[in-house]
PDB file of C-alpha atoms in Angstrom:
ATOM      1  CA  UNK M 717       6.200 -33.434 -22.939  1.00 77.00           C
ATOM      2  CA  UNK M 718       6.637 -30.150 -21.975  1.00 82.00           C
ATOM      3  CA  UNK M 719      10.627 -29.123 -22.124  1.00 91.00           C
ATOM      4  CA  UNK M 720      12.813 -25.741 -20.940  1.00 95.00           C
ATOM      5  CA  UNK M 721      15.992 -24.853 -22.311  1.00 96.00           C
ATOM      6  CA  UNK M 722      18.361 -22.508 -20.820  1.00 97.00           C
ATOM      7  CA  UNK M 723      20.983 -22.599 -23.398  1.00 96.00           C
ATOM      8  CA  UNK M 724      23.678 -20.345 -21.460  1.00 96.00           C
ATOM      9  CA  UNK M 725      25.428 -22.060 -18.932  1.00 95.00           C
ATOM     10  CA  UNK M 726      27.543 -19.579 -17.071  1.00 97.00           C
ATOM     11  CA  UNK M 727      27.005 -15.541 -17.277  1.00 97.00           C
ATOM     12  CA  UNK M 728      28.927 -12.744 -16.031  1.00 97.00           C
ATOM     13  CA  UNK M 729      28.140  -9.444 -15.304  1.00 97.00           C
ATOM     14  CA  UNK M 730      29.467  -6.237 -14.001  1.00 97.00           C
ATOM     15  CA  UNK M 731      27.620  -4.475 -10.968  1.00 97.00           C
ATOM     16  CA  UNK M 732      24.906  -1.725 -11.890  1.00 97.00           C
ATOM     17  CA  UNK M 733      25.285  -3.159 -15.584  1.00 97.00           C
ATOM     18  CA  UNK M 734      21.768  -5.191 -16.762  1.00 98.00           C
ATOM     19  CA  UNK M 735      21.772  -8.943 -18.086  1.00 98.00           C
ATOM     20  CA  UNK M 736      19.460 -10.925 -19.812  1.00 98.00           C
ATOM     21  CA  UNK M 737      19.252 -14.746 -19.362  1.00 98.00           C
ATOM     22  CA  UNK M 738      17.399 -16.877 -21.993  1.00 98.00           C
ATOM     23  CA  UNK M 739      14.944 -19.218 -21.764  1.00 98.00           C
ATOM     24  CA  UNK M 740      12.881 -21.165 -24.549  1.00 98.00           C
ATOM     25  CA  UNK M 741      10.366 -23.671 -24.040  1.00 97.00           C
ATOM     26  CA  UNK M 742       8.074 -26.137 -25.584  1.00 95.00           C
ATOM     27  CA  UNK M 743       4.221 -27.024 -25.407  1.00 91.00           C
ATOM     28  CA  UNK M 744       1.741 -27.586 -26.912  1.00 89.00           C
ATOM     29  CA  UNK M 745      -0.505 -25.977 -23.923  1.00 85.00           C
ATOM     30  CA  UNK M 746      -2.144 -22.629 -24.721  1.00 85.00           C
ATOM     31  CA  UNK M 747      -2.587 -21.520 -20.860  1.00 84.00           C
ATOM     32  CA  UNK M 748       0.349 -22.151 -19.014  1.00 88.00           C
ATOM     33  CA  UNK M 749       2.641 -20.501 -16.223  1.00 89.00           C
ATOM     34  CA  UNK M 750       6.473 -19.371 -16.771  1.00 92.00           C
ATOM     35  CA  UNK M 751       8.679 -18.674 -13.582  1.00 93.00           C
ATOM     36  CA  UNK M 752      11.830 -17.814 -12.969  1.00 96.00           C
ATOM     37  CA  UNK M 753      13.938 -19.302  -9.266  1.00 96.00           C
ATOM     38  CA  UNK M 754      16.795 -18.280  -7.987  1.00 96.00           C
ATOM     39  CA  UNK M 755      18.738 -20.348  -6.074  1.00 95.00           C
ATOM     40  CA  UNK M 756      21.785 -18.553  -4.198  1.00 93.00           C
ATOM     41  CA  UNK M 757      24.793 -20.176  -2.639  1.00 89.00           C
ATOM     42  CA  UNK M 758      22.544 -21.316   0.446  1.00 88.00           C
ATOM     43  CA  UNK M 759      20.800 -23.739  -2.048  1.00 89.00           C
ATOM     44  CA  UNK M 760      17.288 -22.418  -1.460  1.00 91.00           C
ATOM     45  CA  UNK M 761      14.983 -21.856  -4.175  1.00 93.00           C
ATOM     46  CA  UNK M 762      13.297 -18.584  -4.417  1.00 94.00           C
ATOM     47  CA  UNK M 763      10.860 -16.930  -6.946  1.00 93.00           C
ATOM     48  CA  UNK M 764      12.019 -14.176  -8.858  1.00 96.00           C
ATOM     49  CA  UNK M 765       8.831 -13.426 -11.105  1.00 94.00           C
ATOM     50  CA  UNK M 766       5.978 -15.400 -12.438  1.00 92.00           C
ATOM     51  CA  UNK M 767       4.229 -14.798 -16.225  1.00 92.00           C
ATOM     52  CA  UNK M 768       0.894 -16.075 -16.657  1.00 89.00           C
ATOM     53  CA  UNK M 769       0.772 -17.343 -20.495  1.00 89.00           C
ATOM     54  CA  UNK M 770      -2.633 -15.281 -21.237  1.00 87.00           C
ATOM     55  CA  UNK M 771      -1.632 -12.051 -20.238  1.00 86.00           C
ATOM     56  CA  UNK M 772       0.195  -9.820 -23.063  1.00 84.00           C
ATOM     57  CA  UNK M 773       1.664  -7.545 -20.915  1.00 89.00           C
ATOM     58  CA  UNK M 774       5.204  -8.423 -19.368  1.00 92.00           C
ATOM     59  CA  UNK M 775       5.607  -9.409 -15.640  1.00 91.00           C
ATOM     60  CA  UNK M 776       8.015  -6.723 -13.510  1.00 91.00           C
ATOM     61  CA  UNK M 777       9.017  -6.919 -10.298  1.00 91.00           C
ATOM     62  CA  UNK M 778      11.552  -4.195  -8.914  1.00 94.00           C
ATOM     63  CA  UNK M 779      14.664  -5.125 -10.873  1.00 96.00           C
ATOM     64  CA  UNK M 780      13.859  -8.230 -12.508  1.00 97.00           C
ATOM     65  CA  UNK M 781      11.560  -8.151 -15.600  1.00 96.00           C
ATOM     66  CA  UNK M 782      11.045 -10.393 -18.229  1.00 97.00           C
ATOM     67  CA  UNK M 783      10.295 -10.726 -22.484  1.00 96.00           C
ATOM     68  CA  UNK M 784       7.450 -12.944 -23.186  1.00 96.00           C
ATOM     69  CA  UNK M 785       7.306 -14.317 -26.515  1.00 95.00           C
ATOM     70  CA  UNK M 786       4.552 -16.583 -26.680  1.00 94.00           C
ATOM     71  CA  UNK M 787       4.475 -17.400 -30.755  1.00 94.00           C
ATOM     72  CA  UNK M 788       8.266 -17.839 -30.160  1.00 95.00           C
ATOM     73  CA  UNK M 789       7.895 -19.771 -26.709  1.00 96.00           C
ATOM     74  CA  UNK M 790      10.778 -17.729 -25.629  1.00 96.00           C
ATOM     75  CA  UNK M 791      10.912 -16.308 -21.670  1.00 97.00           C
ATOM     76  CA  UNK M 792      13.978 -14.386 -21.223  1.00 97.00           C
ATOM     77  CA  UNK M 793      14.892 -12.512 -17.847  1.00 98.00           C
ATOM     78  CA  UNK M 794      16.567  -8.712 -17.702  1.00 98.00           C
ATOM     79  CA  UNK M 795      17.982  -8.232 -14.457  1.00 98.00           C
ATOM     80  CA  UNK M 796      18.598  -4.634 -14.349  1.00 97.00           C
ATOM     81  CA  UNK M 797      21.453  -2.811 -11.723  1.00 97.00           C
ATOM     82  CA  UNK M 798      22.516  -6.130 -11.265  1.00 97.00           C
ATOM     83  CA  UNK M 799      23.818  -6.220  -7.485  1.00 97.00           C
ATOM     84  CA  UNK M 800      26.373  -8.818  -5.748  1.00 97.00           C
ATOM     85  CA  UNK M 801      23.084 -10.483  -4.286  1.00 96.00           C
ATOM     86  CA  UNK M 802      22.060 -11.680  -7.240  1.00 97.00           C
ATOM     87  CA  UNK M 803      24.739 -13.891  -7.894  1.00 97.00           C
ATOM     88  CA  UNK M 804      23.205 -17.241  -8.017  1.00 97.00           C
ATOM     89  CA  UNK M 805      22.103 -19.867 -10.378  1.00 96.00           C
ATOM     90  CA  UNK M 806      18.721 -19.392 -11.960  1.00 97.00           C
ATOM     91  CA  UNK M 807      16.011 -21.579 -13.289  1.00 97.00           C
ATOM     92  CA  UNK M 808      13.405 -21.166 -15.933  1.00 97.00           C
ATOM     93  CA  UNK M 809      10.227 -23.200 -15.002  1.00 94.00           C
ATOM     94  CA  UNK M 810       7.121 -24.118 -16.984  1.00 91.00           C
ATOM     95  CA  UNK M 811       3.778 -25.268 -15.405  1.00 86.00           C
ATOM     96  CA  UNK M 812       0.810 -25.814 -17.014  1.00 79.00           C
ATOM     97  CA  UNK M 813      -2.504 -24.944 -16.533  1.00 68.00           C
ATOM     98  CA  UNK M 814      -3.753 -24.165 -12.891  1.00 56.00           C
ATOM     99  CA  UNK M 815      -6.193 -26.782 -11.301  1.00 53.00           C
ATOM    100  CA  UNK M 816      -4.360 -29.391 -13.701  1.00 54.00           C
ATOM    101  CA  UNK M 817      -0.865 -31.292 -12.197  1.00 59.00           C
ATOM    102  CA  UNK M 818       0.624 -28.431 -11.517  1.00 62.00           C
ATOM    103  CA  UNK M 819       4.409 -29.443 -11.275  1.00 76.00           C
ATOM    104  CA  UNK M 820       7.118 -27.102 -11.972  1.00 85.00           C
ATOM    105  CA  UNK M 821       9.286 -28.343 -15.232  1.00 89.00           C
ATOM    106  CA  UNK M 822      12.585 -26.690 -14.749  1.00 93.00           C
ATOM    107  CA  UNK M 823      15.512 -26.213 -17.345  1.00 95.00           C
ATOM    108  CA  UNK M 824      19.299 -26.575 -16.256  1.00 93.00           C
ATOM    109  CA  UNK M 825      20.029 -23.626 -14.708  1.00 95.00           C
ATOM    110  CA  UNK M 826      22.032 -20.207 -15.681  1.00 97.00           C
ATOM    111  CA  UNK M 827      24.572 -19.400 -13.737  1.00 96.00           C
ATOM    112  CA  UNK M 828      25.105 -15.591 -13.013  1.00 97.00           C
ATOM    113  CA  UNK M 829      28.049 -14.332 -11.190  1.00 97.00           C
ATOM    114  CA  UNK M 830      27.913 -10.275 -10.547  1.00 97.00           C
ATOM    115  CA  UNK M 831      31.549  -8.999 -10.586  1.00 97.00           C
ATOM    116  CA  UNK M 832      32.454  -5.561  -8.118  1.00 95.00           C
TER     117      UNK M 832
ATOM    118  CA  UNK B 584      11.276 -17.242   4.538  1.00 80.00           C
ATOM    119  CA  UNK B 585       8.927 -18.876   2.110  1.00 83.00           C
ATOM    120  CA  UNK B 586       6.153 -21.048   4.887  1.00 91.00           C
ATOM    121  CA  UNK B 587       7.567 -24.003   3.494  1.00 95.00           C
ATOM    122  CA  UNK B 588       9.666 -26.467   6.602  1.00 96.00           C
ATOM    123  CA  UNK B 589      11.418 -28.963   5.807  1.00 97.00           C
ATOM    124  CA  UNK B 590      13.297 -31.534   8.160  1.00 97.00           C
ATOM    125  CA  UNK B 591      15.681 -32.731   8.525  1.00 97.00           C
ATOM    126  CA  UNK B 592      17.708 -30.143   7.349  1.00 96.00           C
ATOM    127  CA  UNK B 593      20.743 -32.384   6.899  1.00 96.00           C
ATOM    128  CA  UNK B 594      20.936 -36.150   6.896  1.00 96.00           C
ATOM    129  CA  UNK B 595      23.994 -38.593   6.736  1.00 97.00           C
ATOM    130  CA  UNK B 596      22.730 -42.142   6.616  1.00 97.00           C
ATOM    131  CA  UNK B 597      24.568 -45.561   5.049  1.00 97.00           C
ATOM    132  CA  UNK B 598      23.737 -47.167   2.341  1.00 98.00           C
ATOM    133  CA  UNK B 599      20.559 -50.145   2.554  1.00 97.00           C
ATOM    134  CA  UNK B 600      19.186 -47.948   5.206  1.00 98.00           C
ATOM    135  CA  UNK B 601      15.853 -46.039   5.099  1.00 98.00           C
ATOM    136  CA  UNK B 602      14.938 -42.148   6.006  1.00 98.00           C
ATOM    137  CA  UNK B 603      12.023 -40.054   6.436  1.00 98.00           C
ATOM    138  CA  UNK B 604      12.111 -36.500   5.666  1.00 98.00           C
ATOM    139  CA  UNK B 605       9.234 -34.568   6.525  1.00 98.00           C
ATOM    140  CA  UNK B 606       7.237 -31.023   5.309  1.00 98.00           C
ATOM    141  CA  UNK B 607       5.160 -28.666   6.340  1.00 97.00           C
ATOM    142  CA  UNK B 608       3.480 -26.398   3.693  1.00 96.00           C
ATOM    143  CA  UNK B 609       2.324 -22.908   4.042  1.00 94.00           C
ATOM    144  CA  UNK B 610      -0.535 -22.456   5.382  1.00 92.00           C
ATOM    145  CA  UNK B 611      -4.052 -22.726   3.536  1.00 88.00           C
ATOM    146  CA  UNK B 612      -1.881 -24.399   0.781  1.00 90.00           C
ATOM    147  CA  UNK B 613      -3.209 -27.875  -0.097  1.00 89.00           C
ATOM    148  CA  UNK B 614      -1.252 -28.791  -2.419  1.00 89.00           C
ATOM    149  CA  UNK B 615       2.513 -30.090  -1.217  1.00 93.00           C
ATOM    150  CA  UNK B 616       5.083 -31.241  -4.105  1.00 93.00           C
ATOM    151  CA  UNK B 617       8.608 -33.258  -4.047  1.00 95.00           C
ATOM    152  CA  UNK B 618      11.580 -32.428  -5.697  1.00 95.00           C
ATOM    153  CA  UNK B 619      15.197 -33.847  -6.462  1.00 96.00           C
ATOM    154  CA  UNK B 620      17.942 -31.969  -7.115  1.00 95.00           C
ATOM    155  CA  UNK B 621      21.257 -33.723  -7.970  1.00 91.00           C
ATOM    156  CA  UNK B 622      24.356 -32.750  -9.923  1.00 82.00           C
ATOM    157  CA  UNK B 623      23.690 -35.080 -12.817  1.00 78.00           C
ATOM    158  CA  UNK B 624      19.904 -35.022 -13.084  1.00 76.00           C
ATOM    159  CA  UNK B 625      19.218 -31.240 -11.988  1.00 85.00           C
ATOM    160  CA  UNK B 626      15.983 -30.703 -10.605  1.00 90.00           C
ATOM    161  CA  UNK B 627      13.062 -33.276 -11.082  1.00 91.00           C
ATOM    162  CA  UNK B 628       9.973 -33.632 -10.118  1.00 90.00           C
ATOM    163  CA  UNK B 629       9.113 -36.817  -7.832  1.00 94.00           C
ATOM    164  CA  UNK B 630       5.484 -36.805  -6.973  1.00 93.00           C
ATOM    165  CA  UNK B 631       2.311 -34.454  -5.885  1.00 91.00           C
ATOM    166  CA  UNK B 632      -0.225 -34.383  -3.544  1.00 92.00           C
ATOM    167  CA  UNK B 633      -3.313 -32.650  -3.667  1.00 88.00           C
ATOM    168  CA  UNK B 634      -5.280 -32.897   0.025  1.00 90.00           C
ATOM    169  CA  UNK B 635      -4.031 -35.570   1.292  1.00 93.00           C
ATOM    170  CA  UNK B 636      -4.795 -37.823  -2.359  1.00 92.00           C
ATOM    171  CA  UNK B 637      -1.620 -38.674  -5.394  1.00 92.00           C
ATOM    172  CA  UNK B 638      -2.058 -36.032  -7.948  1.00 87.00           C
ATOM    173  CA  UNK B 639       0.766 -36.327 -10.060  1.00 87.00           C
ATOM    174  CA  UNK B 640       3.626 -38.603 -10.438  1.00 89.00           C
ATOM    175  CA  UNK B 641       6.681 -38.021 -12.230  1.00 88.00           C
ATOM    176  CA  UNK B 642      10.759 -39.980 -11.739  1.00 83.00           C
ATOM    177  CA  UNK B 643      10.186 -41.042  -8.570  1.00 93.00           C
ATOM    178  CA  UNK B 644      11.669 -44.715  -7.962  1.00 95.00           C
ATOM    179  CA  UNK B 645       9.938 -47.696  -6.529  1.00 96.00           C
ATOM    180  CA  UNK B 646      11.911 -47.298  -3.693  1.00 97.00           C
ATOM    181  CA  UNK B 647      10.824 -44.088  -2.932  1.00 97.00           C
ATOM    182  CA  UNK B 648       7.279 -42.899  -1.460  1.00 97.00           C
ATOM    183  CA  UNK B 649       5.446 -40.234  -0.041  1.00 97.00           C
ATOM    184  CA  UNK B 650       2.238 -39.700   1.723  1.00 97.00           C
ATOM    185  CA  UNK B 651       0.163 -36.202   2.856  1.00 97.00           C
ATOM    186  CA  UNK B 652      -1.787 -36.511   6.185  1.00 96.00           C
ATOM    187  CA  UNK B 653      -4.798 -35.059   7.318  1.00 95.00           C
ATOM    188  CA  UNK B 654      -3.343 -31.811   8.865  1.00 95.00           C
ATOM    189  CA  UNK B 655      -1.598 -31.533   5.416  1.00 95.00           C
ATOM    190  CA  UNK B 656       2.043 -32.297   6.103  1.00 97.00           C
ATOM    191  CA  UNK B 657       3.935 -34.635   3.990  1.00 98.00           C
ATOM    192  CA  UNK B 658       6.642 -37.142   4.151  1.00 98.00           C
ATOM    193  CA  UNK B 659       9.010 -38.588   1.742  1.00 98.00           C
ATOM    194  CA  UNK B 660      10.381 -42.110   2.244  1.00 98.00           C
ATOM    195  CA  UNK B 661      13.334 -43.132   0.524  1.00 98.00           C
ATOM    196  CA  UNK B 662      14.433 -47.066   1.432  1.00 97.00           C
ATOM    197  CA  UNK B 663      17.076 -49.265   0.258  1.00 97.00           C
ATOM    198  CA  UNK B 664      19.360 -46.295  -0.441  1.00 97.00           C
ATOM    199  CA  UNK B 665      22.008 -46.126  -2.960  1.00 97.00           C
ATOM    200  CA  UNK B 666      24.915 -43.302  -3.519  1.00 96.00           C
ATOM    201  CA  UNK B 667      23.031 -42.129  -5.921  1.00 94.00           C
ATOM    202  CA  UNK B 668      20.313 -41.072  -4.146  1.00 96.00           C
ATOM    203  CA  UNK B 669      22.413 -38.255  -2.364  1.00 96.00           C
ATOM    204  CA  UNK B 670      21.037 -35.107  -3.374  1.00 97.00           C
ATOM    205  CA  UNK B 671      19.160 -32.140  -2.207  1.00 97.00           C
ATOM    206  CA  UNK B 672      15.653 -32.900  -1.712  1.00 97.00           C
ATOM    207  CA  UNK B 673      12.962 -29.885  -1.847  1.00 97.00           C
ATOM    208  CA  UNK B 674       9.417 -29.569  -0.625  1.00 96.00           C
ATOM    209  CA  UNK B 675       7.207 -27.179  -1.799  1.00 93.00           C
ATOM    210  CA  UNK B 676       3.685 -26.207  -1.771  1.00 92.00           C
ATOM    211  CA  UNK B 677       0.975 -23.971  -3.699  1.00 87.00           C
ATOM    212  CA  UNK B 678      -2.761 -23.445  -3.093  1.00 81.00           C
ATOM    213  CA  UNK B 679      -3.279 -24.907  -6.986  1.00 65.00           C
ATOM    214  CA  UNK B 680      -6.245 -22.321  -7.292  1.00 55.00           C
ATOM    215  CA  UNK B 681      -6.446 -20.200 -10.392  1.00 49.00           C
ATOM    216  CA  UNK B 682      -4.787 -17.176  -8.670  1.00 49.00           C
ATOM    217  CA  UNK B 683      -2.872 -19.288  -6.471  1.00 53.00           C
ATOM    218  CA  UNK B 684      -1.049 -21.340  -8.489  1.00 71.00           C
ATOM    219  CA  UNK B 685       2.664 -19.851  -7.671  1.00 79.00           C
ATOM    220  CA  UNK B 686       4.847 -23.142  -5.737  1.00 86.00           C
ATOM    221  CA  UNK B 687       7.381 -22.023  -3.226  1.00 90.00           C
ATOM    222  CA  UNK B 688      10.073 -24.170  -1.631  1.00 94.00           C
ATOM    223  CA  UNK B 689      11.171 -25.163   1.356  1.00 95.00           C
ATOM    224  CA  UNK B 690      15.100 -24.966   2.090  1.00 94.00           C
ATOM    225  CA  UNK B 691      15.527 -28.696   1.489  1.00 96.00           C
ATOM    226  CA  UNK B 692      16.834 -31.845   3.067  1.00 97.00           C
ATOM    227  CA  UNK B 693      20.383 -32.427   2.355  1.00 96.00           C
ATOM    228  CA  UNK B 694      20.943 -36.343   2.143  1.00 97.00           C
ATOM    229  CA  UNK B 695      24.320 -37.858   2.110  1.00 97.00           C
ATOM    230  CA  UNK B 696      24.467 -41.865   1.468  1.00 97.00           C
ATOM    231  CA  UNK B 697      27.446 -43.307   2.227  1.00 97.00           C
TER     232      UNK B 697
END
């Protein structure tokens, strides 16, 4: 069975600085997807970024980028130029190859606080 | 706005009762997922439907059931409710194709059992 581990329960960063959230996962699959979701105090789950395992290039979405290390089964999220609105819980999630049972397996989350 | 609509947003009910949570997926999405988020269990996958048929089952209790209708909306039925069922229940949807396999979440239905 697949597992996702986020080893940092809480982190804080100063506004405008850069922070990296860690995620490791365990799977025997070769083709899969990885995601970072953001859950602000409103509790809505918002997709931040997605990475396809067969793509070697790291995904980037504006200030958000990932460092995907497939051999190490590591998928960290880097937030550049942190903003107060980035304060939220961040969940790393794994999903098996498309077309199969496509449910997400989530880590426990990292609570990020951006301080002014 | 993810395009996934859930009703009701908040619900308070007594132990032993039965409730139904409703979800309309994004336009064009055939897959619907239900997740439960509680303080002690985190985010747990309950069940997935694809085009009306059950596709995958997670940690869903026997007291819970779900279905997806021909118009693709889905309902999650929770019966014989217990205090521990208090949680945020998310519905999510996706196209479940090679290029459209991102799962988008609704705003959730807060269930409080008293």
